[in-house]
PDB file of C-alpha atoms in Angstrom:
ATOM      1  CA  UNK A   1      27.371  34.362-104.153  1.00 74.00           C
ATOM      2  CA  UNK A   2      25.776  31.137-102.891  1.00 72.00           C
ATOM      3  CA  UNK A   3      28.007  29.004-105.123  1.00 75.00           C
ATOM      4  CA  UNK A   4      31.113  30.884-104.006  1.00 83.00           C
ATOM      5  CA  UNK A   5      30.328  30.234-100.353  1.00 83.00           C
ATOM      6  CA  UNK A   6      29.468  26.585-101.107  1.00 83.00           C
ATOM      7  CA  UNK A   7      32.807  26.174-102.881  1.00 83.00           C
ATOM      8  CA  UNK A   8      34.735  27.685 -99.954  1.00 88.00           C
ATOM      9  CA  UNK A   9      32.862  25.407 -97.547  1.00 85.00           C
ATOM     10  CA  UNK A  10      33.722  22.432 -99.766  1.00 85.00           C
ATOM     11  CA  UNK A  11      37.414  23.348 -99.545  1.00 88.00           C
ATOM     12  CA  UNK A  12      37.165  23.485 -95.741  1.00 85.00           C
ATOM     13  CA  UNK A  13      35.383  20.116 -95.793  1.00 83.00           C
ATOM     14  CA  UNK A  14      38.167  18.545 -97.843  1.00 83.00           C
ATOM     15  CA  UNK A  15      40.849  20.005 -95.578  1.00 86.00           C
ATOM     16  CA  UNK A  16      39.053  18.915 -92.419  1.00 86.00           C
ATOM     17  CA  UNK A  17      38.793  15.352 -93.756  1.00 80.00           C
ATOM     18  CA  UNK A  18      42.390  14.885 -92.656  1.00 82.00           C
ATOM     19  CA  UNK A  19      41.382  15.512 -89.042  1.00 87.00           C
ATOM     20  CA  UNK A  20      37.714  14.564 -88.628  1.00 89.00           C
ATOM     21  CA  UNK A  21      35.519  11.579 -89.425  1.00 91.00           C
ATOM     22  CA  UNK A  22      34.024  11.843 -92.923  1.00 92.00           C
ATOM     23  CA  UNK A  23      30.392  11.379 -91.874  1.00 94.00           C
ATOM     24  CA  UNK A  24      30.695  14.256 -89.389  1.00 94.00           C
ATOM     25  CA  UNK A  25      32.197  16.486 -92.086  1.00 92.00           C
ATOM     26  CA  UNK A  26      29.373  15.613 -94.481  1.00 93.00           C
ATOM     27  CA  UNK A  27      26.721  16.268 -91.813  1.00 95.00           C
ATOM     28  CA  UNK A  28      28.203  19.710 -91.172  1.00 92.00           C
ATOM     29  CA  UNK A  29      28.728  20.538 -94.860  1.00 93.00           C
ATOM     30  CA  UNK A  30      25.279  19.407 -96.011  1.00 93.00           C
ATOM     31  CA  UNK A  31      23.634  21.195 -93.080  1.00 95.00           C
ATOM     32  CA  UNK A  32      25.465  24.448 -93.850  1.00 92.00           C
ATOM     33  CA  UNK A  33      24.541  24.233 -97.537  1.00 91.00           C
ATOM     34  CA  UNK A  34      20.870  23.652 -96.636  1.00 93.00           C
ATOM     35  CA  UNK A  35      20.931  26.591 -94.195  1.00 91.00           C
ATOM     36  CA  UNK A  36      22.625  28.831 -96.766  1.00 89.00           C
ATOM     37  CA  UNK A  37      20.150  27.722 -99.419  1.00 89.00           C
ATOM     38  CA  UNK A  38      17.316  28.657 -97.109  1.00 89.00           C
ATOM     39  CA  UNK A  39      18.889  32.045 -96.347  1.00 88.00           C
ATOM     40  CA  UNK A  40      19.573  32.875-100.001  1.00 85.00           C
ATOM     41  CA  UNK A  41      16.422  31.374-101.529  1.00 83.00           C
ATOM     42  CA  UNK A  42      13.963  31.380 -98.624  1.00 79.00           C
ATOM     43  CA  UNK A  43      10.639  31.394-100.479  1.00 75.00           C
ATOM     44  CA  UNK A  44      11.882  29.072-103.186  1.00 81.00           C
ATOM     45  CA  UNK A  45      13.446  26.327-101.087  1.00 88.00           C
ATOM     46  CA  UNK A  46      11.383  26.176 -97.879  1.00 90.00           C
ATOM     47  CA  UNK A  47       8.602  23.834 -99.038  1.00 92.00           C
ATOM     48  CA  UNK A  48      10.932  21.417-100.830  1.00 94.00           C
ATOM     49  CA  UNK A  49      13.258  21.419 -97.806  1.00 95.00           C
ATOM     50  CA  UNK A  50      10.428  20.612 -95.391  1.00 95.00           C
ATOM     51  CA  UNK A  51       9.081  17.811 -97.585  1.00 97.00           C
ATOM     52  CA  UNK A  52      12.570  16.344 -98.091  1.00 97.00           C
ATOM     53  CA  UNK A  53      13.249  16.511 -94.356  1.00 98.00           C
ATOM     54  CA  UNK A  54       9.944  14.803 -93.507  1.00 98.00           C
ATOM     55  CA  UNK A  55      10.637  11.975 -95.974  1.00 98.00           C
ATOM     56  CA  UNK A  56      14.174  11.558 -94.613  1.00 98.00           C
ATOM     57  CA  UNK A  57      12.900  11.688 -91.039  1.00 98.00           C
ATOM     58  CA  UNK A  58      10.225   9.075 -91.723  1.00 97.00           C
ATOM     59  CA  UNK A  59      12.772   6.759 -93.330  1.00 98.00           C
ATOM     60  CA  UNK A  60      15.517   7.190 -90.713  1.00 97.00           C
ATOM     61  CA  UNK A  61      12.928   6.685 -87.972  1.00 96.00           C
ATOM     62  CA  UNK A  62      11.917   3.415 -89.629  1.00 95.00           C
ATOM     63  CA  UNK A  63      15.337   2.088 -90.641  1.00 95.00           C
ATOM     64  CA  UNK A  64      17.952   1.988 -87.842  1.00 92.00           C
ATOM     65  CA  UNK A  65      21.212   3.010 -89.508  1.00 95.00           C
ATOM     66  CA  UNK A  66      24.278   1.764 -87.648  1.00 95.00           C
ATOM     67  CA  UNK A  67      27.653   2.325 -89.266  1.00 96.00           C
ATOM     68  CA  UNK A  68      30.942   0.542 -88.615  1.00 95.00           C
ATOM     69  CA  UNK A  69      32.469   3.882 -87.603  1.00 94.00           C
ATOM     70  CA  UNK A  70      31.013   6.557 -85.328  1.00 92.00           C
ATOM     71  CA  UNK A  71      27.268   7.124 -85.217  1.00 95.00           C
ATOM     72  CA  UNK A  72      25.861  10.540 -84.316  1.00 94.00           C
ATOM     73  CA  UNK A  73      22.330   9.901 -83.056  1.00 96.00           C
ATOM     74  CA  UNK A  74      19.359  11.852 -81.775  1.00 95.00           C
ATOM     75  CA  UNK A  75      17.412   9.189 -79.932  1.00 93.00           C
ATOM     76  CA  UNK A  76      17.435   6.352 -82.498  1.00 93.00           C
ATOM     77  CA  UNK A  77      17.807   8.566 -85.571  1.00 97.00           C
ATOM     78  CA  UNK A  78      21.223   8.648 -87.187  1.00 97.00           C
ATOM     79  CA  UNK A  79      22.013  12.200 -88.314  1.00 98.00           C
ATOM     80  CA  UNK A  80      24.194  11.204 -91.244  1.00 97.00           C
ATOM     81  CA  UNK A  81      21.452   9.586 -93.368  1.00 98.00           C
ATOM     82  CA  UNK A  82      18.855  12.105 -92.136  1.00 98.00           C
ATOM     83  CA  UNK A  83      20.882  15.102 -93.305  1.00 97.00           C
ATOM     84  CA  UNK A  84      22.270  13.342 -96.392  1.00 97.00           C
ATOM     85  CA  UNK A  85      18.827  12.331 -97.676  1.00 98.00           C
ATOM     86  CA  UNK A  86      17.415  15.780 -96.991  1.00 97.00           C
ATOM     87  CA  UNK A  87      20.316  17.409 -98.850  1.00 96.00           C
ATOM     88  CA  UNK A  88      20.179  14.937-101.724  1.00 96.00           C
ATOM     89  CA  UNK A  89      16.442  15.304-102.259  1.00 97.00           C
ATOM     90  CA  UNK A  90      16.581  19.105-102.202  1.00 95.00           C
ATOM     91  CA  UNK A  91      19.474  19.025-104.676  1.00 94.00           C
ATOM     92  CA  UNK A  92      17.532  16.606-106.881  1.00 96.00           C
ATOM     93  CA  UNK A  93      14.540  18.950-106.913  1.00 95.00           C
ATOM     94  CA  UNK A  94      16.731  21.942-107.797  1.00 92.00           C
ATOM     95  CA  UNK A  95      18.243  20.057-110.749  1.00 93.00           C
ATOM     96  CA  UNK A  96      14.789  18.838-111.799  1.00 95.00           C
ATOM     97  CA  UNK A  97      13.396  22.382-111.878  1.00 92.00           C
ATOM     98  CA  UNK A  98      16.126  23.473-114.279  1.00 91.00           C
ATOM     99  CA  UNK A  99      15.706  20.619-116.770  1.00 92.00           C
ATOM    100  CA  UNK A 100      13.942  21.021-120.107  1.00 91.00           C
ATOM    101  CA  UNK A 101      10.350  19.729-120.025  1.00 89.00           C
ATOM    102  CA  UNK A 102      10.638  16.919-122.587  1.00 92.00           C
ATOM    103  CA  UNK A 103      10.774  13.560-120.752  1.00 94.00           C
ATOM    104  CA  UNK A 104      11.802  15.461-117.623  1.00 94.00           C
ATOM    105  CA  UNK A 105      10.810  12.852-115.031  1.00 95.00           C
ATOM    106  CA  UNK A 106      12.320   9.983-117.004  1.00 96.00           C
ATOM    107  CA  UNK A 107      15.598  11.841-117.555  1.00 96.00           C
ATOM    108  CA  UNK A 108      15.908  12.950-113.926  1.00 97.00           C
ATOM    109  CA  UNK A 109      15.105   9.414-112.740  1.00 97.00           C
ATOM    110  CA  UNK A 110      17.912   7.999-114.864  1.00 97.00           C
ATOM    111  CA  UNK A 111      20.263  10.729-113.656  1.00 97.00           C
ATOM    112  CA  UNK A 112      19.182  10.052-110.052  1.00 98.00           C
ATOM    113  CA  UNK A 113      19.931   6.319-110.359  1.00 97.00           C
ATOM    114  CA  UNK A 114      23.329   6.923-111.972  1.00 96.00           C
ATOM    115  CA  UNK A 115      24.375   9.528-109.401  1.00 96.00           C
ATOM    116  CA  UNK A 116      23.005   7.395-106.538  1.00 97.00           C
ATOM    117  CA  UNK A 117      25.103   4.456-107.734  1.00 95.00           C
ATOM    118  CA  UNK A 118      28.172   6.665-108.075  1.00 95.00           C
ATOM    119  CA  UNK A 119      27.706   8.221-104.614  1.00 95.00           C
ATOM    120  CA  UNK A 120      27.100   4.803-103.045  1.00 95.00           C
ATOM    121  CA  UNK A 121      30.221   3.418-104.717  1.00 95.00           C
ATOM    122  CA  UNK A 122      32.383   6.359-103.605  1.00 93.00           C
ATOM    123  CA  UNK A 123      30.980   6.268-100.072  1.00 94.00           C
ATOM    124  CA  UNK A 124      31.418   2.529 -99.641  1.00 94.00           C
ATOM    125  CA  UNK A 125      34.696   1.912-101.456  1.00 93.00           C
ATOM    126  CA  UNK A 126      36.650   5.161-101.153  1.00 92.00           C
ATOM    127  CA  UNK A 127      35.305   6.800 -97.988  1.00 92.00           C
ATOM    128  CA  UNK A 128      34.656   3.598 -96.034  1.00 93.00           C
ATOM    129  CA  UNK A 129      31.087   4.515 -95.079  1.00 94.00           C
ATOM    130  CA  UNK A 130      29.612   1.104 -94.302  1.00 95.00           C
ATOM    131  CA  UNK A 131      26.647  -0.197 -92.414  1.00 95.00           C
ATOM    132  CA  UNK A 132      27.358  -2.587 -89.576  1.00 94.00           C
ATOM    133  CA  UNK A 133      25.704  -5.512 -91.375  1.00 92.00           C
ATOM    134  CA  UNK A 134      26.478  -8.236 -93.870  1.00 90.00           C
ATOM    135  CA  UNK A 135      23.858  -7.577 -96.521  1.00 93.00           C
ATOM    136  CA  UNK A 136      24.907  -8.090-100.126  1.00 92.00           C
ATOM    137  CA  UNK A 137      25.090  -5.207-102.561  1.00 92.00           C
ATOM    138  CA  UNK A 138      22.399  -4.513-105.114  1.00 91.00           C
ATOM    139  CA  UNK A 139      22.447  -6.995-108.019  1.00 83.00           C
ATOM    140  CA  UNK A 140      26.140  -7.700-107.644  1.00 80.00           C
ATOM    141  CA  UNK A 141      27.035  -4.024-108.156  1.00 85.00           C
ATOM    142  CA  UNK A 142      28.499  -3.780-104.647  1.00 88.00           C
ATOM    143  CA  UNK A 143      26.371  -0.733-103.806  1.00 94.00           C
ATOM    144  CA  UNK A 144      23.365  -0.225-101.505  1.00 95.00           C
ATOM    145  CA  UNK A 145      24.237  -2.869 -98.919  1.00 94.00           C
ATOM    146  CA  UNK A 146      21.077  -3.439 -96.931  1.00 93.00           C
ATOM    147  CA  UNK A 147      17.822  -5.350 -96.766  1.00 94.00           C
ATOM    148  CA  UNK A 148      15.303  -5.302 -99.611  1.00 95.00           C
ATOM    149  CA  UNK A 149      13.309  -2.460 -97.986  1.00 95.00           C
ATOM    150  CA  UNK A 150      16.418  -0.241 -97.976  1.00 96.00           C
ATOM    151  CA  UNK A 151      17.186  -1.032-101.617  1.00 96.00           C
ATOM    152  CA  UNK A 152      13.616  -0.276-102.674  1.00 97.00           C
ATOM    153  CA  UNK A 153      13.637   3.006-100.736  1.00 97.00           C
ATOM    154  CA  UNK A 154      16.943   4.107-102.243  1.00 97.00           C
ATOM    155  CA  UNK A 155      15.867   3.342-105.803  1.00 97.00           C
ATOM    156  CA  UNK A 156      12.413   4.939-105.564  1.00 98.00           C
ATOM    157  CA  UNK A 157      12.566   7.822-103.103  1.00 98.00           C
ATOM    158  CA  UNK A 158      13.981  10.355-105.574  1.00 98.00           C
ATOM    159  CA  UNK A 159      11.243  10.017-108.200  1.00 98.00           C
ATOM    160  CA  UNK A 160       8.570   9.693-105.494  1.00 98.00           C
ATOM    161  CA  UNK A 161       9.796  12.914-103.873  1.00 98.00           C
ATOM    162  CA  UNK A 162       9.607  14.697-107.227  1.00 97.00           C
ATOM    163  CA  UNK A 163       6.080  13.396-107.834  1.00 97.00           C
ATOM    164  CA  UNK A 164       5.000  14.568-104.369  1.00 97.00           C
ATOM    165  CA  UNK A 165       6.523  18.020-104.824  1.00 96.00           C
ATOM    166  CA  UNK A 166       5.005  18.289-108.301  1.00 94.00           C
ATOM    167  CA  UNK A 167       1.585  17.269-106.952  1.00 95.00           C
ATOM    168  CA  UNK A 168       1.891  19.909-104.208  1.00 94.00           C
ATOM    169  CA  UNK A 169       3.033  22.433-106.851  1.00 91.00           C
ATOM    170  CA  UNK A 170       6.279  23.181-105.055  1.00 88.00           C
ATOM    171  CA  UNK A 171       8.308  25.687-107.075  1.00 76.00           C
TER     172      UNK A 171
END
């Protein structure tokens, strides 16, 4: 039932992309999926959602995201990266929990880096989601355009989040 609703919401998101700014659509879609996930899987998802949100909040409080297109802010915190990181980390944890045990962290880290690169590429080149800065992309790959601290965060936050949630025995 959850996947059916998520699919229907995804169709609405695609249709609304013809009328609304893509970051706003993604904020709404990711937020609705997180809310639905909490409703459907309350006990299972609450701790990982809180931890993901706190990590995303800490990062977006530290790094001032400013995009070339509209910016939806609460104080100095940009909602697009806050919600996107929260969603992405929760999704990462859900995939991680379903993986076979052998070399689990190594495999999920490789998957995380590949998907991160793909999402960054799609966001930057196809959707036009760009920071209002002139930082070069990561290692000539034309992804993750930001200062060194941003690149380090992006590359390490997924595995670090998984290690934290494992340490806290989040299931």
